[in-house]
Short mmCIF file of C-alpha atoms in Angstrom, two decimals:
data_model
loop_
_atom_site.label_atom_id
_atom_site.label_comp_id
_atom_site.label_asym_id
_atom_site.label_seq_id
_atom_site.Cartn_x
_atom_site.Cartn_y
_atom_site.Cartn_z
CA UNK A 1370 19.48 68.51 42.65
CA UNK A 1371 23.17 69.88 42.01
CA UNK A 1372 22.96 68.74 38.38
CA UNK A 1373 19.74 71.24 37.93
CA UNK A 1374 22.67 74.39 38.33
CA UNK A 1375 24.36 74.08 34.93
CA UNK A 1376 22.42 73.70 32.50
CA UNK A 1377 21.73 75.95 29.89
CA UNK A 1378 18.45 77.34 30.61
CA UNK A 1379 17.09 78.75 34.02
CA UNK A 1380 14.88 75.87 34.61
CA UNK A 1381 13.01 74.73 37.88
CA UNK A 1382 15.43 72.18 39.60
CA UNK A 1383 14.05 69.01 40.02
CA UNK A 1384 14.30 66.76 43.02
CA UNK A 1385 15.87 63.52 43.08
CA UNK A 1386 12.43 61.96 42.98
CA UNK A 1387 10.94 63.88 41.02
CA UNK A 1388 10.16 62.58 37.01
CA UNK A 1389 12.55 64.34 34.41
CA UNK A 1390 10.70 67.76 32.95
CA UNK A 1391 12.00 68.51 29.34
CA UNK A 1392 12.65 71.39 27.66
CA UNK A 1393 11.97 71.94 24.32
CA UNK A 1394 13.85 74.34 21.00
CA UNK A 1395 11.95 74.09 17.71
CA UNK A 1396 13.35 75.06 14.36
CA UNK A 1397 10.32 74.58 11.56
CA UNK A 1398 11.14 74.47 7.81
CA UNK A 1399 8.53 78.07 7.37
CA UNK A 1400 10.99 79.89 9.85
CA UNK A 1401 7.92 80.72 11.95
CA UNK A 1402 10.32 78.94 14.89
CA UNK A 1403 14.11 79.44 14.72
CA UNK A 1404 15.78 77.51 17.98
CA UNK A 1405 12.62 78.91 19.52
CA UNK A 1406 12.12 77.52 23.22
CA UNK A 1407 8.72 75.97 23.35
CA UNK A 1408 6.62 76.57 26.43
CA UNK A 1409 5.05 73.88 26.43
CA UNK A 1410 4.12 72.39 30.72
CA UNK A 1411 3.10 68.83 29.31
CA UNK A 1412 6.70 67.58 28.51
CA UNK A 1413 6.74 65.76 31.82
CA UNK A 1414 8.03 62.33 31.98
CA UNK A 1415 5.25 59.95 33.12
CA UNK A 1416 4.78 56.24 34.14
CA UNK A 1417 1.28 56.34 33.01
CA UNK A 1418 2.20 57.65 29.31
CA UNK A 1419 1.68 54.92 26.84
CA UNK A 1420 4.26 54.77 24.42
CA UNK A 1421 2.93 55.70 20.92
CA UNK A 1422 3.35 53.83 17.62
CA UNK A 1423 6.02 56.21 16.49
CA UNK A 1424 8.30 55.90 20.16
CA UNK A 1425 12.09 57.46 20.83
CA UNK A 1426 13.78 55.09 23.40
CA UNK A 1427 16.77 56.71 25.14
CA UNK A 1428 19.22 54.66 27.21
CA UNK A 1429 22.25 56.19 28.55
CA UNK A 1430 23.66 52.46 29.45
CA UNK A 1431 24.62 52.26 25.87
CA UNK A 1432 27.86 54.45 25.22
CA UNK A 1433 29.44 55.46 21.96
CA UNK A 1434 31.68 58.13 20.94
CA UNK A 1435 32.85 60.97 23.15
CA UNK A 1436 32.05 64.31 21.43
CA UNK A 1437 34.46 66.92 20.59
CA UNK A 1438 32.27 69.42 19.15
CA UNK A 1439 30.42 71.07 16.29
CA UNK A 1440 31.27 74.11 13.85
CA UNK A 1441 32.82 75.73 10.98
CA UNK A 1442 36.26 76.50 8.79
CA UNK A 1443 37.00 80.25 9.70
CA UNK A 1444 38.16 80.54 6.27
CA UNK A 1445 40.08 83.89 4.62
CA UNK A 1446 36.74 85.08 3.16
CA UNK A 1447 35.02 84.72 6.92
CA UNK A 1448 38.08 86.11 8.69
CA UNK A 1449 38.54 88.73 6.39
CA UNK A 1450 35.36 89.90 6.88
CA UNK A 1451 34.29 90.09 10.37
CA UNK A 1452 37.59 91.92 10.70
CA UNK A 1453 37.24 94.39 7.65
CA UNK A 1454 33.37 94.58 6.95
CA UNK A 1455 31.89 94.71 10.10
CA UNK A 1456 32.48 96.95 13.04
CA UNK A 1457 34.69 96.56 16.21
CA UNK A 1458 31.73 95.73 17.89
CA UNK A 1459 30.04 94.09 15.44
CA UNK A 1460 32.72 91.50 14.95
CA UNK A 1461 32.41 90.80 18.77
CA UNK A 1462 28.98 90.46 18.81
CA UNK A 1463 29.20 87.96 16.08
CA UNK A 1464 31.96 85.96 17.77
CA UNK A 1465 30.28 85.99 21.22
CA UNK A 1466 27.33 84.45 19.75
CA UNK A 1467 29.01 81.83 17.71
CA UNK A 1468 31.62 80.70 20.25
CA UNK A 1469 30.07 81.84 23.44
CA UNK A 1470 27.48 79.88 25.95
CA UNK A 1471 24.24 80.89 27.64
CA UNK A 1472 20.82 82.05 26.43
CA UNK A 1473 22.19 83.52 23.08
CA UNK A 1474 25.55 81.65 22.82
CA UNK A 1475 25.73 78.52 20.21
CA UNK A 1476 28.51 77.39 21.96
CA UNK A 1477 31.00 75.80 18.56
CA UNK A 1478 33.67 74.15 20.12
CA UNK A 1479 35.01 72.78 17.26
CA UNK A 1480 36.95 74.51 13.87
CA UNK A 1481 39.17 74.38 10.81
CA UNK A 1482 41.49 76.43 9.25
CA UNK A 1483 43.31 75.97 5.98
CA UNK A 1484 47.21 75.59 5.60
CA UNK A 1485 47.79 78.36 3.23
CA UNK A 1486 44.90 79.77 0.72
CA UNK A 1487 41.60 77.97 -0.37
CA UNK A 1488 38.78 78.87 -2.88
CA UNK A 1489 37.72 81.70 -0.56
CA UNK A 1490 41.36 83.52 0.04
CA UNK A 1491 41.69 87.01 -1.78
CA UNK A 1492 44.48 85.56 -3.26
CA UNK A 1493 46.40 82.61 -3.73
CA UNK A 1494 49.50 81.44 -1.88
CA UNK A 1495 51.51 79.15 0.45
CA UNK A 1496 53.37 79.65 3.74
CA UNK A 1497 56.89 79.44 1.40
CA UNK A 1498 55.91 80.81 -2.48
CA UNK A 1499 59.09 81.28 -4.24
CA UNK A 1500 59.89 83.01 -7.61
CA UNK A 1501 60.10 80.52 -10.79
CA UNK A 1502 62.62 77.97 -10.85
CA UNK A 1503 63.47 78.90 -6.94
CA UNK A 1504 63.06 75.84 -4.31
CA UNK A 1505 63.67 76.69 -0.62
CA UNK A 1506 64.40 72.80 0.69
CA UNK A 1507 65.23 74.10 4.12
CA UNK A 1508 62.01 76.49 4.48
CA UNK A 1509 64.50 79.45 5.31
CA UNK A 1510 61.68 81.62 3.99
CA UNK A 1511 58.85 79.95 5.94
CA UNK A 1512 56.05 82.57 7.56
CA UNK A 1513 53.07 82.61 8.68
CA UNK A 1514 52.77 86.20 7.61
CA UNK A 1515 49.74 85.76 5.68
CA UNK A 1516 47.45 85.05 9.11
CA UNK A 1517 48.72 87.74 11.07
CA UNK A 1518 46.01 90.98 9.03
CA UNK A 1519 42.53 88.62 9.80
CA UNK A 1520 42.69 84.88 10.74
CA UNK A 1521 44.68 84.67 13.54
CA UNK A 1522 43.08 88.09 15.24
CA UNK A 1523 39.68 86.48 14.53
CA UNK A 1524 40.87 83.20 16.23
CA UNK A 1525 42.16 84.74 19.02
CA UNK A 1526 38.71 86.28 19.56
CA UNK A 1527 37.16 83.38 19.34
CA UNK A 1528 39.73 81.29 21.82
CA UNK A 1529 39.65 84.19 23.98
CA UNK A 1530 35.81 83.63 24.05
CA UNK A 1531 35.98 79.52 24.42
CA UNK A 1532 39.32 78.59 25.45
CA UNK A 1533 38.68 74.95 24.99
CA UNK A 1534 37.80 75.70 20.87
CA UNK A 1535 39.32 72.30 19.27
CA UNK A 1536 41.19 74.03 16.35
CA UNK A 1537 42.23 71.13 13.31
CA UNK A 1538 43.88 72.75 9.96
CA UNK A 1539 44.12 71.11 6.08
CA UNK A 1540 46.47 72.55 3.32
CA UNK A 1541 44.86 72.76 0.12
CA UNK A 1542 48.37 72.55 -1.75
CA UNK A 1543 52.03 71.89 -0.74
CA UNK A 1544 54.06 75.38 -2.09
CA UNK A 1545 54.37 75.45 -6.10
CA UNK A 1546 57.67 74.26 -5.85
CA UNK A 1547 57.24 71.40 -4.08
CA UNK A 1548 54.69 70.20 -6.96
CA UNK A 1549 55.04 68.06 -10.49
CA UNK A 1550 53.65 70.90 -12.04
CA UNK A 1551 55.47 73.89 -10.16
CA UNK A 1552 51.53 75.66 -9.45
CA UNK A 1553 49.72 75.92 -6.51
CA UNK A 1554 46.94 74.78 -8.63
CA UNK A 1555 46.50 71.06 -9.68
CA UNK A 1556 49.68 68.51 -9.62
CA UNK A 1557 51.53 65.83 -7.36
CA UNK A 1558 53.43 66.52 -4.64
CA UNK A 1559 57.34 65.33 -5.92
CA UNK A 1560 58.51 62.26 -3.87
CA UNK A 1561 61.61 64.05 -3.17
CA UNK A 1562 59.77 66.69 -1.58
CA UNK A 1563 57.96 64.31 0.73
CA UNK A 1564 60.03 64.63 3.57
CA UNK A 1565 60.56 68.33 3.13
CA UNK A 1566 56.13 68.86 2.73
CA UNK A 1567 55.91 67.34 6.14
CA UNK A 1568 58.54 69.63 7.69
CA UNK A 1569 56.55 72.17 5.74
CA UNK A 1570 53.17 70.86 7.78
CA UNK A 1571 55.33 70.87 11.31
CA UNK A 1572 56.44 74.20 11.07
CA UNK A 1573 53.26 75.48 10.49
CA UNK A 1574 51.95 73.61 13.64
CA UNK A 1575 54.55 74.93 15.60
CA UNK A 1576 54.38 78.70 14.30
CA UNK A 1577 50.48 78.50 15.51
CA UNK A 1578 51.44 77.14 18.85
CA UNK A 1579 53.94 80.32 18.96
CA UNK A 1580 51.08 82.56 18.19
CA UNK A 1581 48.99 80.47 21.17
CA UNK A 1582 46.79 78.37 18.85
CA UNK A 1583 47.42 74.68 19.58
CA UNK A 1584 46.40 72.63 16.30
CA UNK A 1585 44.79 69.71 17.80
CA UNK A 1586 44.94 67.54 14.28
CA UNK A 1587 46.14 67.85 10.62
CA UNK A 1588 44.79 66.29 7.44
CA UNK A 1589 47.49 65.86 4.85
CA UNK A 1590 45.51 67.06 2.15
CA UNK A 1591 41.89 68.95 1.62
CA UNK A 1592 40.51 66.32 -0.91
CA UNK A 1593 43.51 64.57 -1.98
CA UNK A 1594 41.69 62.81 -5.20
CA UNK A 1595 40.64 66.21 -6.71
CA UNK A 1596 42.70 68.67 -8.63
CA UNK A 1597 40.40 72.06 -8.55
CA UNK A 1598 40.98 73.75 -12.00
CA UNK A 1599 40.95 77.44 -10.61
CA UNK A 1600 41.86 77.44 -7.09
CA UNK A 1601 44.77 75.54 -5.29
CA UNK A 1602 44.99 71.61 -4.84
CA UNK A 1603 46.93 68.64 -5.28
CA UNK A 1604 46.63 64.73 -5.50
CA UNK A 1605 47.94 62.63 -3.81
CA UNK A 1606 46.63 58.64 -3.93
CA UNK A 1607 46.99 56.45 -1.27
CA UNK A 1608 50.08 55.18 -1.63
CA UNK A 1609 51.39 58.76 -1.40
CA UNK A 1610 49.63 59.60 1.97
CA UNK A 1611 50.75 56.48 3.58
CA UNK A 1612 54.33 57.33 2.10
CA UNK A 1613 54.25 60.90 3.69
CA UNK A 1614 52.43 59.81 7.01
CA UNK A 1615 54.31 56.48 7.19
CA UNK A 1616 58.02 57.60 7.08
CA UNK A 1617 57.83 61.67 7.63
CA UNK A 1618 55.04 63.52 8.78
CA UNK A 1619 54.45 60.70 11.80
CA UNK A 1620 57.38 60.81 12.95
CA UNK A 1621 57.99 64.42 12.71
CA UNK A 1622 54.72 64.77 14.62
CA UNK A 1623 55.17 62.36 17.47
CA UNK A 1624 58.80 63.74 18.39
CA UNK A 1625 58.20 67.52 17.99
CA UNK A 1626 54.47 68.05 18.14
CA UNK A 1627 53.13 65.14 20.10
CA UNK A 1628 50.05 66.98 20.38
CA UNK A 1629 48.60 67.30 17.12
CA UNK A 1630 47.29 63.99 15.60
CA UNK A 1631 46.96 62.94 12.15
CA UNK A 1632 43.80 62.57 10.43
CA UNK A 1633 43.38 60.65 6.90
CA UNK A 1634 41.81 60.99 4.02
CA UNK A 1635 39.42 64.80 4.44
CA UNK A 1636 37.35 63.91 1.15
CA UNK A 1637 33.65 62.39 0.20
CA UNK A 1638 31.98 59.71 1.52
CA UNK A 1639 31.65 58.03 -1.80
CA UNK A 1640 35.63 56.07 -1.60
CA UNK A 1641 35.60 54.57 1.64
CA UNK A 1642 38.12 52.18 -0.38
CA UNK A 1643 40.72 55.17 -0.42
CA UNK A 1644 41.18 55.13 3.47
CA UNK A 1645 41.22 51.94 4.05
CA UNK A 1646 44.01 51.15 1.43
CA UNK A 1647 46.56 53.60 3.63
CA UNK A 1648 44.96 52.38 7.17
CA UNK A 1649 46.38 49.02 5.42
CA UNK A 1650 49.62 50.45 5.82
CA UNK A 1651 51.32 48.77 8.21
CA UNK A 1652 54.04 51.65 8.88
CA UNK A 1653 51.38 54.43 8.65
CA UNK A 1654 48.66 53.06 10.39
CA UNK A 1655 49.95 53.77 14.00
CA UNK A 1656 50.02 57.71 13.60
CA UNK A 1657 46.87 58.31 12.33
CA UNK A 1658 44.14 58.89 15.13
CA UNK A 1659 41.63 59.23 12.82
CA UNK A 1660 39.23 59.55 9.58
CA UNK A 1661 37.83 62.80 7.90
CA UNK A 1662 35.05 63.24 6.10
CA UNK A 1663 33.29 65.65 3.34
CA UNK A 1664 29.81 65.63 2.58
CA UNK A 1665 29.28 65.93 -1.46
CA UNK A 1666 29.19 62.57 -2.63
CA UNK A 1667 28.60 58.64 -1.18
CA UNK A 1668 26.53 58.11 1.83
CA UNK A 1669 27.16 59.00 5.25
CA UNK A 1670 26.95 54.87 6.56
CA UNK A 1671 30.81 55.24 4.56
CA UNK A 1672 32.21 56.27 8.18
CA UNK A 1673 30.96 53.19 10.29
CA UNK A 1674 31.99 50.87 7.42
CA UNK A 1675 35.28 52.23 7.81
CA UNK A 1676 35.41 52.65 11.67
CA UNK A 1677 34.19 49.17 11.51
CA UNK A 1678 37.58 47.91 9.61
CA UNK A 1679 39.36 50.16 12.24
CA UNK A 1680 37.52 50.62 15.47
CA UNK A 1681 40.67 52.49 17.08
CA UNK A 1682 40.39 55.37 14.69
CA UNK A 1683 37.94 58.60 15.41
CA UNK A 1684 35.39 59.88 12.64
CA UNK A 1685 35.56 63.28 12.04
CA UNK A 1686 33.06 65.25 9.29
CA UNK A 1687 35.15 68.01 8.25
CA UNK A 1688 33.77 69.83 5.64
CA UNK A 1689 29.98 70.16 4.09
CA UNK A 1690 28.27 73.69 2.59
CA UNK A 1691 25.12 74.79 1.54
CA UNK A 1692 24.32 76.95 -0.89
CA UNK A 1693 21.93 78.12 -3.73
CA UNK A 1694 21.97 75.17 -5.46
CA UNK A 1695 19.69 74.14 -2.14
CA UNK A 1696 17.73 76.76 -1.08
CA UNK A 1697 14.21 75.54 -0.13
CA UNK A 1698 14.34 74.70 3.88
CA UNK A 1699 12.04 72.05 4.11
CA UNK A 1700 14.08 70.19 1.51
CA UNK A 1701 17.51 70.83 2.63
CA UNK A 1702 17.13 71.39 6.84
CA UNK A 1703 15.83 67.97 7.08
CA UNK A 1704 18.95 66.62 4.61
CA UNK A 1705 20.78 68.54 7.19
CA UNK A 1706 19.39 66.44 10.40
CA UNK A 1707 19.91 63.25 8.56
CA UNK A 1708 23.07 63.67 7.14
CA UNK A 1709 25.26 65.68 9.50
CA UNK A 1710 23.71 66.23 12.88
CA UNK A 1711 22.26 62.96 13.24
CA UNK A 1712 23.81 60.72 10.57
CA UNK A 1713 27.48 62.28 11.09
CA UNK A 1714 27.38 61.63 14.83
CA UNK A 1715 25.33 58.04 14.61
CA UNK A 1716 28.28 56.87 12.29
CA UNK A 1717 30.98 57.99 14.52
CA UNK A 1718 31.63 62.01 14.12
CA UNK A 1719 33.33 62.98 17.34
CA UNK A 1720 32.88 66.73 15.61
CA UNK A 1721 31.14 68.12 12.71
CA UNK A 1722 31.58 70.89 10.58
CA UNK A 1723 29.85 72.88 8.03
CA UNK A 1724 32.59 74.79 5.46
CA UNK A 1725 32.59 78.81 5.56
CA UNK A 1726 31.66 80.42 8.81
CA UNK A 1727 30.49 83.46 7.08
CA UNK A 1728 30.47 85.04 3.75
CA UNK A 1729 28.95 88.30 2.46
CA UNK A 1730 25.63 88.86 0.24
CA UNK A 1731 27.97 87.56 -2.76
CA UNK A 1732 28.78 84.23 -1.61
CA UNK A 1733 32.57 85.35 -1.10
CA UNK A 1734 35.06 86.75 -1.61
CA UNK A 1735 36.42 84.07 -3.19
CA UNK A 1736 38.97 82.93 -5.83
CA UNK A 1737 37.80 80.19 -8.33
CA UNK A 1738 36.04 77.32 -7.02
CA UNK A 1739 32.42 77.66 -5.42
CA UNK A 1740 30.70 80.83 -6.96
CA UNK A 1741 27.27 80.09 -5.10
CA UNK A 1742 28.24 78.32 -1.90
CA UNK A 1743 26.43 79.59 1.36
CA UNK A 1744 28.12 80.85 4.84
CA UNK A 1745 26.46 79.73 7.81
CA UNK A 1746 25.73 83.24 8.68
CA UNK A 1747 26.00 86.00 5.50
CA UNK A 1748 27.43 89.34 6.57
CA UNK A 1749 26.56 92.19 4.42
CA UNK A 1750 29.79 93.93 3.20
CA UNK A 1751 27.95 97.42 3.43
CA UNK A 1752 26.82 97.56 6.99
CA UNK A 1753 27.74 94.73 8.53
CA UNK A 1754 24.68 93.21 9.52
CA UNK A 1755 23.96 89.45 10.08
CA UNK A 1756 21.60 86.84 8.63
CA UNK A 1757 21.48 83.51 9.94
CA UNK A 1758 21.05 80.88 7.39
CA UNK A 1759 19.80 77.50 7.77
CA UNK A 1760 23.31 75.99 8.41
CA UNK A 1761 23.01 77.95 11.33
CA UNK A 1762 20.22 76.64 13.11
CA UNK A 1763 20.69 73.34 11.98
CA UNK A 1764 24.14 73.08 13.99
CA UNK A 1765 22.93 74.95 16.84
CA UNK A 1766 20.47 72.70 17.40
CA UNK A 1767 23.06 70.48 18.55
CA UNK A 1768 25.99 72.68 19.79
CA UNK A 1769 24.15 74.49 21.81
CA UNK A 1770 23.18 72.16 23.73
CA UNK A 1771 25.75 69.03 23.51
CA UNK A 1772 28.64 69.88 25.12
CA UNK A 1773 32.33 68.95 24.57
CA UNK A 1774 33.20 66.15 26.27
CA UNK A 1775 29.43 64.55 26.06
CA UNK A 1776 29.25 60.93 25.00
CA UNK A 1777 26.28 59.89 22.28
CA UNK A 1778 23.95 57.06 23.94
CA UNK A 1779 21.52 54.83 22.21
CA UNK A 1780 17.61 56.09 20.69
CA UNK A 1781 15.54 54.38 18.43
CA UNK A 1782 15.86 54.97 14.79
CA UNK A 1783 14.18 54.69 11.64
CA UNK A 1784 10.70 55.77 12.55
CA UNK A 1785 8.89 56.77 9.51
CA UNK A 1786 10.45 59.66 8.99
CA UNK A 1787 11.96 60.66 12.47
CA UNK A 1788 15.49 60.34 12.55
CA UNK A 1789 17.19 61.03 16.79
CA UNK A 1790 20.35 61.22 17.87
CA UNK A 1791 20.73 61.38 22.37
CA UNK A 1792 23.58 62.41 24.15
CA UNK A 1793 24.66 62.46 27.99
CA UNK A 1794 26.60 65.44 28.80
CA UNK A 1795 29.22 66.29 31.52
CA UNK A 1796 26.67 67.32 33.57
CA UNK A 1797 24.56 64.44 33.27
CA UNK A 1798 21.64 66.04 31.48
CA UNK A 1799 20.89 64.13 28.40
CA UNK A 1800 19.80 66.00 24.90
CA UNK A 1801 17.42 63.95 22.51
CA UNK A 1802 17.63 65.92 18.70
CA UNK A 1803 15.04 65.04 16.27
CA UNK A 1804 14.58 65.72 13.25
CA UNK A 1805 10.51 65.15 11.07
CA UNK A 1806 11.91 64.81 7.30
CA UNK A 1807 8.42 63.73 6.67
CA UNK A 1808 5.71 66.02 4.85
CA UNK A 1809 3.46 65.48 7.60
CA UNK A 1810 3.34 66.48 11.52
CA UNK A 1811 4.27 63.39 13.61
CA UNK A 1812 3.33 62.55 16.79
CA UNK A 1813 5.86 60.71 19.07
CA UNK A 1814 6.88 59.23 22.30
CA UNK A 1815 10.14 59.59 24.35
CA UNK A 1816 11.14 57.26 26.60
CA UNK A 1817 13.45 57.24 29.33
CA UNK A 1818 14.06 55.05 32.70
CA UNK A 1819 10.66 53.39 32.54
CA UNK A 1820 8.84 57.14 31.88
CA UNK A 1821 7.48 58.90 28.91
CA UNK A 1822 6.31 61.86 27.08
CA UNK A 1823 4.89 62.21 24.33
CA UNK A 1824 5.67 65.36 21.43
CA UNK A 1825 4.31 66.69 17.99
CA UNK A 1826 6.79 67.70 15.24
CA UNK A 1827 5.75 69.59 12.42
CA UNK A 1828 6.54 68.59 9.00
CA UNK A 1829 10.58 69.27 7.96
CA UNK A 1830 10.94 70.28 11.51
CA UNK A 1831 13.61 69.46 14.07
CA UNK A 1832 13.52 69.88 18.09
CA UNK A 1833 15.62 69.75 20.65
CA UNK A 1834 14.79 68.06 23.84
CA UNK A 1835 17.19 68.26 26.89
CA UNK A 1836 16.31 67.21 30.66
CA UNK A 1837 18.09 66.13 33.86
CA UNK A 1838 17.30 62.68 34.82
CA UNK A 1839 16.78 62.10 38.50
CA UNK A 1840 19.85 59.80 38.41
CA UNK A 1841 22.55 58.81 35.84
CA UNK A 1842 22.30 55.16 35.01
CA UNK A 1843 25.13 52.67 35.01
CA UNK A 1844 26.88 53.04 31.55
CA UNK A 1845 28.11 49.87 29.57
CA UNK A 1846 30.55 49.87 26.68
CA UNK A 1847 28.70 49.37 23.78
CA UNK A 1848 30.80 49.13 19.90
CA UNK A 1849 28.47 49.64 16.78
CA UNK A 1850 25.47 52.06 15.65
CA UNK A 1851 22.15 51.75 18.00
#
């Protein structure tokens, strides 16, 4: 079967008769497994196989959203250093196995970048800092300066090693003098500087494209409803963000960048309301593509609700991070699963992303904000050597297998305790990711065109099933979560 060629795995090709054999990568919450491929010969689809009590149904007939990918923010703390702490071939190593495909690869597709400095910059500034009491309305100082030591030769690896990496970006402040309070750190952005912040926000897009980085989306602003005390930020309500989208930055965009769409909001689940009230907007409405998402507070079901008001608008989960405050894995790799991998994508999430891509044994570097928040990998700012955190194989479990352009189809859900999420790739092989957040192993079925098998999950486990069905069923259009 032609199908059998490109999948991941050397695996035994099966004949267009033949029953679906599945393969099997278990991550358990005692780290005895980590995306360990399971040998296991009785994962054959049957006729014969009752289905249990506890039974996964996939049908690819059902269709939802088309997936763009899954990943990380290469912050300044990551960038900074796999260029500086680690060696030449260190760094390469690193990137190969976080961008690249095949046996090792975790294949990210998907990643963000911040518009000027964050929490985890060395230092802060913006892409036009002036001296007190000094505006630059035309940008005649604009530069991109500040990317050329470690982001953009980091993301240039890592395009160079997936060309088809979907890169989005989110400023954490407009430049000080743009601002109510002339600081990079808290403040409004002035009305009168609206028009001038979005020409701010195109020229960064089209500096990147210069450098050979196309930014595929923008947020307006990285959590536009706090005001960090220590690190930069800015507010702005909704009335603001439709104001800026609405008459500038949408406009701007769609002339000069048509490219590069605009995504909303980029904060926590908990105000769905906030959203809404500037999808409302009649004027901005029609250039934003989408919705962005943070993890820290609300409930994840906040992206269908919205999606639901606005079915024409993509979910994106932009930013989550783990960290000390959750270190116990059977607590917080099942949290994972439900909330991310599986909840993010059943409620919409084209692409997911966890926040740094690496940090060192310190949790940084960093500059106010998070003191304790967790890389998905940790690179140790002695020798260079890499551990692989939970983050880690909780996303892999997905992006290593799903790949871009795959569409999510319909599994049972709420199983006492079992939480799935399927997918049909390009190549027609279909991935089934489940996740135990039970205390107890659970036994289960999976079904799929009239066969079955039948699997064991340990406790605060997850697994990742993948096979090639004999034949791709006819697909139907299907709106709404399965």
């Amino acid at each position: 079967m032609a199908l059998c060629a490109s999948l991941l795995a050397a695996a035994p090709c099966q004949t267009a008769q033949a029953a679906p054999l599945a393969q099997a990568w278990l991550s358990t919450a005692d780290q005895k497994h980590l995306l360990a491929e399971q040998k296991d010969k009785g994962l054959q689809f049957k006729r014969e196989q009752v289905a249990l009590p506890l039974h996964i149904e996939v049908d690819a007939r059902q269709r939802f959203q088309t997936m763009a990918g899954f990943g990380a923010g290469l912050t300044d703390a990551s960038a900074w250093l796999i260029q500086h702490q680690m060696s030449e071939a260190q760094g390469q190593a690193l990137l190969q196995e976080l961008f690249g495909r095949g046996p090792t690869g975790v294949g990210f597709d998907f990643i963000r970048l911040t518009i000027g400095a964050s929490d985890f910059s060395r230092q802060h500034y913006s892409y036009d800092d002036q001296p007190a009491g000094k505006t630059d309305p035309r940008l005649n100082d604009f530069s991109i300066a500040p990317l050329q030591a470690e982001v953009l030769p980091v993301l240039k690896q890592a395009l160079a090693i997936n060309p088809q990496l979907q890169v989005m970006a989110s400023p954490w402040s407009a430049p000080a003098w743009m601002k109510s309070n002339d600081s990079l750190i808290q403040g409004r952005l002035k009305p009168e500087m609206y028009g001038v912040f979005a020409e701010y926000m195109l020229r960064y897009v089209e500096a990147m494209r210069a450098e050979g980085v196309p930014i595929f989306a923008l947020t307006l602003q990285n959590e536009p409803h706090f005001e960090p005390p220590d690190y930069p930020g800015m507010r702005l309500d909704p009335a603001a963000r439709a104001a800026v989208i609405g008459d500038h930055l949408g406009p701007l965009l769609r002339a000069k960048a048509p490219g590069t769409a605009i995504l909303e909001w980029d904060h926590n689940w908990k105000e769905p309301e906030s959203p809404l009230a500037v999808l409302n907007d009649a004027k901005a409405r029609p250039f934003i593509q989408g919705v962005a998402w943070h993890c820290y507070e609300g409930e994840v079901s906040a992206q269908a609700q919205v999606q639901a008001a606005y079915p024409d608008k993509d979910v994106w989960l932009t930013e989550c991070s783990g960290g000390k405050w959750k270190p116990h894995w059977p607590e917080t790799l099942p949290w994972m699963m439900h909330n991310l991998i599986i909840g993010g994508t059943r409620n919409g999430a084209r692409g997911v992303l966890m926040w740094n891509l690496a940090l060192d044994e310190n949790d940084g570097p960093h500059l106010g904000g998070c003191k304790d928040c967790r890389g998905m990998v940790t690179i140790n700012s002695k020798t260079g050597a890499v551990t692989r955190n939970m983050e880690y194989y909780a996303f892999a479990h997905a992006s290593r297998f799903v790949r871009q352009g795959a569409q999510r189809i319909a599994s049972s859900s709420d199983l006492d305790g079992l939480d799935s999420v399927a997918f049909q790739n390009p190549d027609q092989s279909i991935v089934l990711i489940v996740s135990n957040g039970a205390k107890a192993k659970r036994r289960f079925s999976v079904g799929f065109g009239g066969q079955r098998f039948a699997y064991a999950l340990p406790p605060s486990a997850v697994v990742t099933l993948r096979w090639a069905p004999p034949a791709a069923p006819a697909a139907k259009a299907v709106k709404g979560k399965p």
